[in-house]
């Protein structure tokens, strides 16, 4: 019974995959439809310029420190149920690791916004 259901589900998946590929194909290539939209006029410059690597690194650093903040927030609830000394040592070591990471990023120059 399980083999039959697996075979039917794989068969339905393959049929859907083939149908979707056949129906979603574009029959012609239109330059205007593939270009960025600017009120029907030809674009003045190339819209897909390379992005700044420095901005990308700064965004990654922001995400890392944002995730670290979300890891710190539940510690308030955990404080009620744990030993105060163990809790203090864990939080202090966690914050020290964050501060050392921040100083390392500052030393590497990733936080300097220069053009």
GROMACS .gro file of C-alpha atoms in nm:
model
  115
    1UNK     CA    1   0.000   0.000   0.000
    2UNK     CA    2   0.282   0.242   0.088
    3UNK     CA    3   0.466   0.157  -0.232
    4UNK     CA    4   0.151   0.224  -0.433
    5UNK     CA    5   0.096   0.564  -0.267
    6UNK     CA    6   0.460   0.659  -0.318
    7UNK     CA    7   0.443   0.561  -0.685
    8UNK     CA    8   0.124   0.763  -0.736
    9UNK     CA    9   0.268   1.070  -0.563
   10UNK     CA   10   0.589   1.055  -0.768
   11UNK     CA   11   0.386   1.010  -1.086
   12UNK     CA   12   0.164   1.311  -1.005
   13UNK     CA   13   0.473   1.519  -0.923
   14UNK     CA   14   0.638   1.433  -1.255
   15UNK     CA   15   0.318   1.512  -1.448
   16UNK     CA   16   0.283   1.849  -1.271
   17UNK     CA   17   0.650   1.929  -1.333
   18UNK     CA   18   0.624   1.854  -1.705
   19UNK     CA   19   0.296   2.047  -1.744
   20UNK     CA   20   0.427   2.350  -1.559
   21UNK     CA   21   0.743   2.358  -1.768
   22UNK     CA   22   0.545   2.333  -2.091
   23UNK     CA   23   0.295   2.600  -1.992
   24UNK     CA   24   0.540   2.847  -1.842
   25UNK     CA   25   0.778   2.870  -2.138
   26UNK     CA   26   0.780   3.204  -2.311
   27UNK     CA   27   0.735   3.171  -2.682
   28UNK     CA   28   0.926   3.488  -2.777
   29UNK     CA   29   1.197   3.711  -2.637
   30UNK     CA   30   1.097   4.075  -2.601
   31UNK     CA   31   1.369   4.331  -2.527
   32UNK     CA   32   1.125   4.576  -2.371
   33UNK     CA   33   0.976   4.321  -2.133
   34UNK     CA   34   1.315   4.208  -2.009
   35UNK     CA   35   1.444   4.564  -1.952
   36UNK     CA   36   1.378   4.759  -1.631
   37UNK     CA   37   1.058   4.964  -1.630
   38UNK     CA   38   1.105   5.338  -1.677
   39UNK     CA   39   0.769   5.474  -1.800
   40UNK     CA   40   0.807   5.324  -2.147
   41UNK     CA   41   1.130   5.510  -2.227
   42UNK     CA   42   1.466   5.352  -2.288
   43UNK     CA   43   1.671   5.345  -1.970
   44UNK     CA   44   1.950   5.604  -1.950
   45UNK     CA   45   2.195   5.381  -1.770
   46UNK     CA   46   2.238   5.016  -1.684
   47UNK     CA   47   2.002   4.918  -1.400
   48UNK     CA   48   2.197   4.616  -1.278
   49UNK     CA   49   2.503   4.790  -1.140
   50UNK     CA   50   2.731   4.593  -0.910
   51UNK     CA   51   2.654   4.654  -0.545
   52UNK     CA   52   2.901   4.774  -0.286
   53UNK     CA   53   3.084   4.492  -0.115
   54UNK     CA   54   3.139   4.714   0.187
   55UNK     CA   55   2.763   4.767   0.224
   56UNK     CA   56   2.712   4.390   0.201
   57UNK     CA   57   2.969   4.325   0.476
   58UNK     CA   58   2.810   4.590   0.695
   59UNK     CA   59   2.468   4.428   0.644
   60UNK     CA   60   2.608   4.086   0.739
   61UNK     CA   61   2.763   4.232   1.055
   62UNK     CA   62   2.428   4.392   1.141
   63UNK     CA   63   2.249   4.060   1.097
   64UNK     CA   64   2.504   3.880   1.316
   65UNK     CA   65   2.468   4.131   1.598
   66UNK     CA   66   2.091   4.133   1.558
   67UNK     CA   67   2.083   3.755   1.601
   68UNK     CA   68   2.304   3.789   1.908
   69UNK     CA   69   2.055   4.034   2.055
   70UNK     CA   70   1.772   3.789   2.002
   71UNK     CA   71   1.980   3.529   2.185
   72UNK     CA   72   2.020   3.766   2.480
   73UNK     CA   73   1.651   3.852   2.520
   74UNK     CA   74   1.532   3.511   2.651
   75UNK     CA   75   1.804   3.524   2.917
   76UNK     CA   76   1.574   3.741   3.130
   77UNK     CA   77   1.330   3.452   3.162
   78UNK     CA   78   1.609   3.199   3.216
   79UNK     CA   79   1.745   3.411   3.502
   80UNK     CA   80   1.448   3.311   3.721
   81UNK     CA   81   1.520   2.940   3.690
   82UNK     CA   82   1.900   2.921   3.703
   83UNK     CA   83   2.176   2.978   3.952
   84UNK     CA   84   2.274   3.346   3.970
   85UNK     CA   85   2.650   3.281   3.954
   86UNK     CA   86   2.625   3.049   3.651
   87UNK     CA   87   2.385   3.288   3.481
   88UNK     CA   88   2.612   3.588   3.544
   89UNK     CA   89   2.922   3.410   3.416
   90UNK     CA   90   2.739   3.292   3.102
   91UNK     CA   91   2.599   3.636   3.020
   92UNK     CA   92   2.929   3.814   3.093
   93UNK     CA   93   3.123   3.573   2.872
   94UNK     CA   94   2.861   3.608   2.596
   95UNK     CA   95   2.877   3.989   2.608
   96UNK     CA   96   3.260   3.982   2.617
   97UNK     CA   97   3.265   3.767   2.304
   98UNK     CA   98   3.034   4.019   2.135
   99UNK     CA   99   3.250   4.313   2.243
  100UNK     CA  100   3.569   4.141   2.122
  101UNK     CA  101   3.398   4.068   1.791
  102UNK     CA  102   3.296   4.432   1.760
  103UNK     CA  103   3.650   4.553   1.833
  104UNK     CA  104   3.788   4.303   1.583
  105UNK     CA  105   3.553   4.436   1.315
  106UNK     CA  106   3.654   4.791   1.402
  107UNK     CA  107   4.023   4.696   1.379
  108UNK     CA  108   3.969   4.531   1.039
  109UNK     CA  109   3.800   4.848   0.913
  110UNK     CA  110   3.469   4.686   0.827
  111UNK     CA  111   3.273   4.950   1.016
  112UNK     CA  112   3.438   5.249   0.844
  113UNK     CA  113   3.206   5.389   0.580
  114UNK     CA  114   3.435   5.522   0.309
  115UNK     CA  115   3.350   5.578  -0.054
   0.00000   0.00000   0.00000
